[in-house]
Amino acid sequence: EITNYSKAVELLSIAIERKPTAAAYSYRAQAKYNMKDRTGAVEDFSKALALEKNAEVYFKRGVAYQSLEKYDLAIDDYT
């Protein structure tokens, strides 16, 4: 289990520079979320969804929106 989220963000940022993929953005978003960077997580989840629609990523973005008290946006992602 990775617990060094700042290192994960650093390495995923390099990977995204080289080849941006939905998976890389999603993993970086999760690392940011775990570091309490909810806004950064939403941004990266959104970038992942722009590249590839994925129900799990919508759900995770919804959780991030909810933690930011953006309930209408969270409900949109949940439904």
CSV table of N, CA and C in Angstrom, one decimal:
chain,number,residue,atom,x,y,z
A,1,GLU,N,0.8,-1.2,0.0
A,1,GLU,CA,0.0,0.0,0.0
A,1,GLU,C,0.9,1.2,0.0
A,2,ILE,N,0.6,2.2,-0.9
A,2,ILE,CA,1.3,3.4,-1.0
A,2,ILE,C,0.8,4.4,0.1
A,3,THR,N,1.7,4.9,0.9
A,3,THR,CA,1.3,5.9,1.9
A,3,THR,C,2.1,7.2,1.7
A,4,ASN,N,3.0,7.2,0.8
A,4,ASN,CA,3.8,8.4,0.4
A,4,ASN,C,3.1,9.1,-0.7
A,5,TYR,N,2.0,9.7,-0.4
A,5,TYR,CA,1.1,10.3,-1.5
A,5,TYR,C,1.8,11.4,-2.2
A,6,SER,N,2.6,12.2,-1.6
A,6,SER,CA,3.3,13.3,-2.3
A,6,SER,C,4.3,12.7,-3.3
A,7,LYS,N,4.9,11.6,-3.0
A,7,LYS,CA,5.8,11.0,-4.0
A,7,LYS,C,5.0,10.4,-5.1
A,8,ALA,N,3.8,9.9,-4.8
A,8,ALA,CA,3.0,9.3,-5.9
A,8,ALA,C,2.5,10.5,-6.8
A,9,VAL,N,2.1,11.6,-6.2
A,9,VAL,CA,1.7,12.7,-7.1
A,9,VAL,C,2.9,13.2,-7.9
A,10,GLU,N,4.1,13.2,-7.4
A,10,GLU,CA,5.3,13.6,-8.2
A,10,GLU,C,5.5,12.7,-9.3
A,11,LEU,N,5.5,11.4,-9.1
A,11,LEU,CA,5.7,10.4,-10.1
A,11,LEU,C,4.6,10.4,-11.2
A,12,LEU,N,3.4,10.5,-10.7
A,12,LEU,CA,2.3,10.5,-11.6
A,12,LEU,C,2.2,11.7,-12.5
A,13,SER,N,2.7,12.8,-11.9
A,13,SER,CA,2.8,14.1,-12.7
A,13,SER,C,3.8,13.9,-13.9
A,14,ILE,N,4.9,13.2,-13.6
A,14,ILE,CA,5.9,13.0,-14.7
A,14,ILE,C,5.3,12.1,-15.7
A,15,ALA,N,4.6,11.0,-15.3
A,15,ALA,CA,3.9,10.1,-16.2
A,15,ALA,C,2.9,10.9,-17.1
A,16,ILE,N,2.1,11.8,-16.5
A,16,ILE,CA,1.1,12.5,-17.2
A,16,ILE,C,1.8,13.5,-18.2
A,17,GLU,N,2.9,14.1,-17.9
A,17,GLU,CA,3.6,14.9,-18.8
A,17,GLU,C,4.0,14.1,-20.1
A,18,ARG,N,4.5,12.9,-19.8
A,18,ARG,CA,4.9,12.0,-20.9
A,18,ARG,C,3.8,11.5,-21.7
A,19,LYS,N,2.8,11.0,-21.1
A,19,LYS,CA,1.6,10.4,-21.8
A,19,LYS,C,0.4,10.5,-20.9
A,20,PRO,N,-0.4,11.6,-21.1
A,20,PRO,CA,-1.6,11.7,-20.2
A,20,PRO,C,-2.7,10.6,-20.5
A,21,THR,N,-3.0,9.9,-19.5
A,21,THR,CA,-4.1,8.9,-19.6
A,21,THR,C,-5.1,9.1,-18.5
A,22,ALA,N,-6.3,8.6,-18.7
A,22,ALA,CA,-7.3,8.7,-17.7
A,22,ALA,C,-6.9,8.0,-16.4
A,23,ALA,N,-6.2,6.8,-16.5
A,23,ALA,CA,-5.8,6.1,-15.3
A,23,ALA,C,-4.8,6.9,-14.5
A,24,ALA,N,-3.8,7.5,-15.2
A,24,ALA,CA,-2.8,8.3,-14.5
A,24,ALA,C,-3.5,9.5,-13.7
A,25,TYR,N,-4.4,10.2,-14.4
A,25,TYR,CA,-5.1,11.3,-13.8
A,25,TYR,C,-5.9,10.8,-12.6
A,26,SER,N,-6.6,9.7,-12.7
A,26,SER,CA,-7.4,9.1,-11.7
A,26,SER,C,-6.5,8.7,-10.5
A,27,TYR,N,-5.4,8.1,-10.7
A,27,TYR,CA,-4.5,7.7,-9.6
A,27,TYR,C,-4.0,8.9,-8.9
A,28,ARG,N,-3.6,9.9,-9.7
A,28,ARG,CA,-3.1,11.2,-9.0
A,28,ARG,C,-4.2,11.9,-8.3
A,29,ALA,N,-5.4,11.9,-8.8
A,29,ALA,CA,-6.5,12.4,-8.1
A,29,ALA,C,-6.7,11.8,-6.7
A,30,GLN,N,-6.7,10.4,-6.7
A,30,GLN,CA,-6.9,9.7,-5.5
A,30,GLN,C,-5.8,10.0,-4.5
A,31,ALA,N,-4.5,10.2,-5.0
A,31,ALA,CA,-3.4,10.6,-4.1
A,31,ALA,C,-3.7,12.0,-3.5
A,32,LYS,N,-4.1,12.9,-4.3
A,32,LYS,CA,-4.4,14.2,-3.9
A,32,LYS,C,-5.5,14.2,-2.8
A,33,TYR,N,-6.5,13.4,-3.1
A,33,TYR,CA,-7.7,13.3,-2.2
A,33,TYR,C,-7.1,12.8,-0.8
A,34,ASN,N,-6.3,11.8,-0.8
A,34,ASN,CA,-5.8,11.3,0.4
A,34,ASN,C,-4.9,12.3,1.1
A,35,MET,N,-4.3,13.3,0.4
A,35,MET,CA,-3.5,14.3,1.0
A,35,MET,C,-4.4,15.5,1.4
A,36,LYS,N,-5.7,15.3,1.4
A,36,LYS,CA,-6.7,16.4,1.7
A,36,LYS,C,-6.7,17.5,0.7
A,37,ASP,N,-6.2,17.3,-0.5
A,37,ASP,CA,-6.3,18.3,-1.6
A,37,ASP,C,-7.5,18.0,-2.4
A,38,ARG,N,-8.7,18.3,-1.8
A,38,ARG,CA,-10.0,17.9,-2.5
A,38,ARG,C,-10.2,18.6,-3.8
A,39,THR,N,-9.8,19.9,-3.9
A,39,THR,CA,-10.0,20.7,-5.1
A,39,THR,C,-9.1,20.1,-6.2
A,40,GLY,N,-7.8,19.8,-5.9
A,40,GLY,CA,-6.9,19.2,-6.8
A,40,GLY,C,-7.4,17.8,-7.3
A,41,ALA,N,-8.0,17.1,-6.4
A,41,ALA,CA,-8.6,15.8,-6.7
A,41,ALA,C,-9.7,15.9,-7.7
A,42,VAL,N,-10.6,16.9,-7.5
A,42,VAL,CA,-11.7,17.1,-8.4
A,42,VAL,C,-11.2,17.5,-9.8
A,43,GLU,N,-10.2,18.3,-9.8
A,43,GLU,CA,-9.6,18.7,-11.1
A,43,GLU,C,-9.1,17.5,-11.9
A,44,ASP,N,-8.3,16.7,-11.2
A,44,ASP,CA,-7.8,15.5,-11.8
A,44,ASP,C,-8.8,14.5,-12.2
A,45,PHE,N,-9.8,14.2,-11.3
A,45,PHE,CA,-10.9,13.3,-11.7
A,45,PHE,C,-11.6,13.8,-12.9
A,46,SER,N,-11.8,15.1,-13.0
A,46,SER,CA,-12.4,15.7,-14.2
A,46,SER,C,-11.6,15.5,-15.5
A,47,LYS,N,-10.3,15.7,-15.4
A,47,LYS,CA,-9.4,15.4,-16.5
A,47,LYS,C,-9.5,14.0,-16.9
A,48,ALA,N,-9.5,13.1,-16.0
A,48,ALA,CA,-9.7,11.7,-16.3
A,48,ALA,C,-11.0,11.4,-17.0
A,49,LEU,N,-12.0,12.0,-16.5
A,49,LEU,CA,-13.3,11.8,-17.2
A,49,LEU,C,-13.4,12.4,-18.6
A,50,ALA,N,-12.7,13.5,-18.8
A,50,ALA,CA,-12.6,14.1,-20.1
A,50,ALA,C,-12.0,13.1,-21.1
A,51,LEU,N,-11.1,12.3,-20.6
A,51,LEU,CA,-10.4,11.3,-21.5
A,51,LEU,C,-11.2,10.0,-21.7
A,52,GLU,N,-11.8,9.6,-20.6
A,52,GLU,CA,-12.5,8.3,-20.6
A,52,GLU,C,-13.6,8.3,-19.6
A,53,LYS,N,-14.9,8.1,-20.0
A,53,LYS,CA,-16.0,8.0,-19.0
A,53,LYS,C,-15.9,6.7,-18.2
A,54,ASN,N,-16.0,6.9,-16.9
A,54,ASN,CA,-15.8,5.7,-16.0
A,54,ASN,C,-16.7,5.9,-14.8
A,55,ALA,N,-17.6,4.9,-14.5
A,55,ALA,CA,-18.5,5.1,-13.3
A,55,ALA,C,-17.8,5.2,-12.0
A,56,GLU,N,-16.7,4.5,-11.8
A,56,GLU,CA,-15.9,4.6,-10.6
A,56,GLU,C,-15.3,5.9,-10.4
A,57,VAL,N,-14.8,6.5,-11.4
A,57,VAL,CA,-14.3,7.9,-11.3
A,57,VAL,C,-15.3,8.9,-11.1
A,58,TYR,N,-16.5,8.8,-11.7
A,58,TYR,CA,-17.6,9.7,-11.3
A,58,TYR,C,-17.9,9.6,-9.9
A,59,PHE,N,-18.0,8.3,-9.3
A,59,PHE,CA,-18.3,8.2,-7.9
A,59,PHE,C,-17.2,8.8,-7.0
A,60,LYS,N,-16.0,8.6,-7.4
A,60,LYS,CA,-14.9,9.2,-6.6
A,60,LYS,C,-14.9,10.7,-6.6
A,61,ARG,N,-15.2,11.3,-7.8
A,61,ARG,CA,-15.3,12.7,-7.9
A,61,ARG,C,-16.5,13.2,-7.1
A,62,GLY,N,-17.6,12.4,-7.1
A,62,GLY,CA,-18.7,12.8,-6.2
A,62,GLY,C,-18.4,12.9,-4.8
A,63,VAL,N,-17.5,11.9,-4.3
A,63,VAL,CA,-17.1,11.9,-2.9
A,63,VAL,C,-16.3,13.2,-2.6
A,64,ALA,N,-15.4,13.5,-3.6
A,64,ALA,CA,-14.6,14.7,-3.4
A,64,ALA,C,-15.5,16.0,-3.4
A,65,TYR,N,-16.5,16.0,-4.3
A,65,TYR,CA,-17.4,17.2,-4.3
A,65,TYR,C,-18.1,17.2,-2.9
A,66,GLN,N,-18.5,16.1,-2.4
A,66,GLN,CA,-19.3,16.1,-1.2
A,66,GLN,C,-18.4,16.6,0.0
A,67,SER,N,-17.1,16.2,0.0
A,67,SER,CA,-16.2,16.7,1.0
A,67,SER,C,-16.0,18.2,0.9
A,68,LEU,N,-16.2,18.8,-0.2
A,68,LEU,CA,-16.1,20.2,-0.4
A,68,LEU,C,-17.5,20.9,-0.2
A,69,GLU,N,-18.5,20.1,0.2
A,69,GLU,CA,-19.8,20.6,0.4
A,69,GLU,C,-20.5,21.1,-0.8
A,70,LYS,N,-20.1,20.6,-2.0
A,70,LYS,CA,-20.7,20.9,-3.3
A,70,LYS,C,-21.7,19.8,-3.6
A,71,TYR,N,-22.8,19.8,-2.8
A,71,TYR,CA,-23.7,18.7,-2.8
A,71,TYR,C,-24.4,18.4,-4.1
A,72,ASP,N,-24.8,19.5,-4.8
A,72,ASP,CA,-25.5,19.4,-6.1
A,72,ASP,C,-24.6,18.7,-7.1
A,73,LEU,N,-23.3,19.1,-7.1
A,73,LEU,CA,-22.4,18.5,-8.1
A,73,LEU,C,-22.1,17.0,-7.7
A,74,ALA,N,-22.1,16.7,-6.4
A,74,ALA,CA,-21.9,15.3,-5.9
A,74,ALA,C,-23.0,14.5,-6.4
A,75,ILE,N,-24.3,15.0,-6.2
A,75,ILE,CA,-25.5,14.2,-6.6
A,75,ILE,C,-25.4,14.0,-8.1
A,76,ASP,N,-25.0,15.0,-8.9
A,76,ASP,CA,-24.9,14.8,-10.3
A,76,ASP,C,-24.0,13.6,-10.7
A,77,ASP,N,-22.9,13.5,-10.0
A,77,ASP,CA,-21.9,12.5,-10.2
A,77,ASP,C,-22.4,11.1,-9.7
A,78,TYR,N,-23.2,11.1,-8.7
A,78,TYR,CA,-23.7,9.9,-8.1
A,78,TYR,C,-24.8,9.3,-9.0
A,79,THR,N,-25.4,10.2,-9.8
A,79,THR,CA,-26.6,9.7,-10.6
A,79,THR,C,-26.3,9.8,-12.0
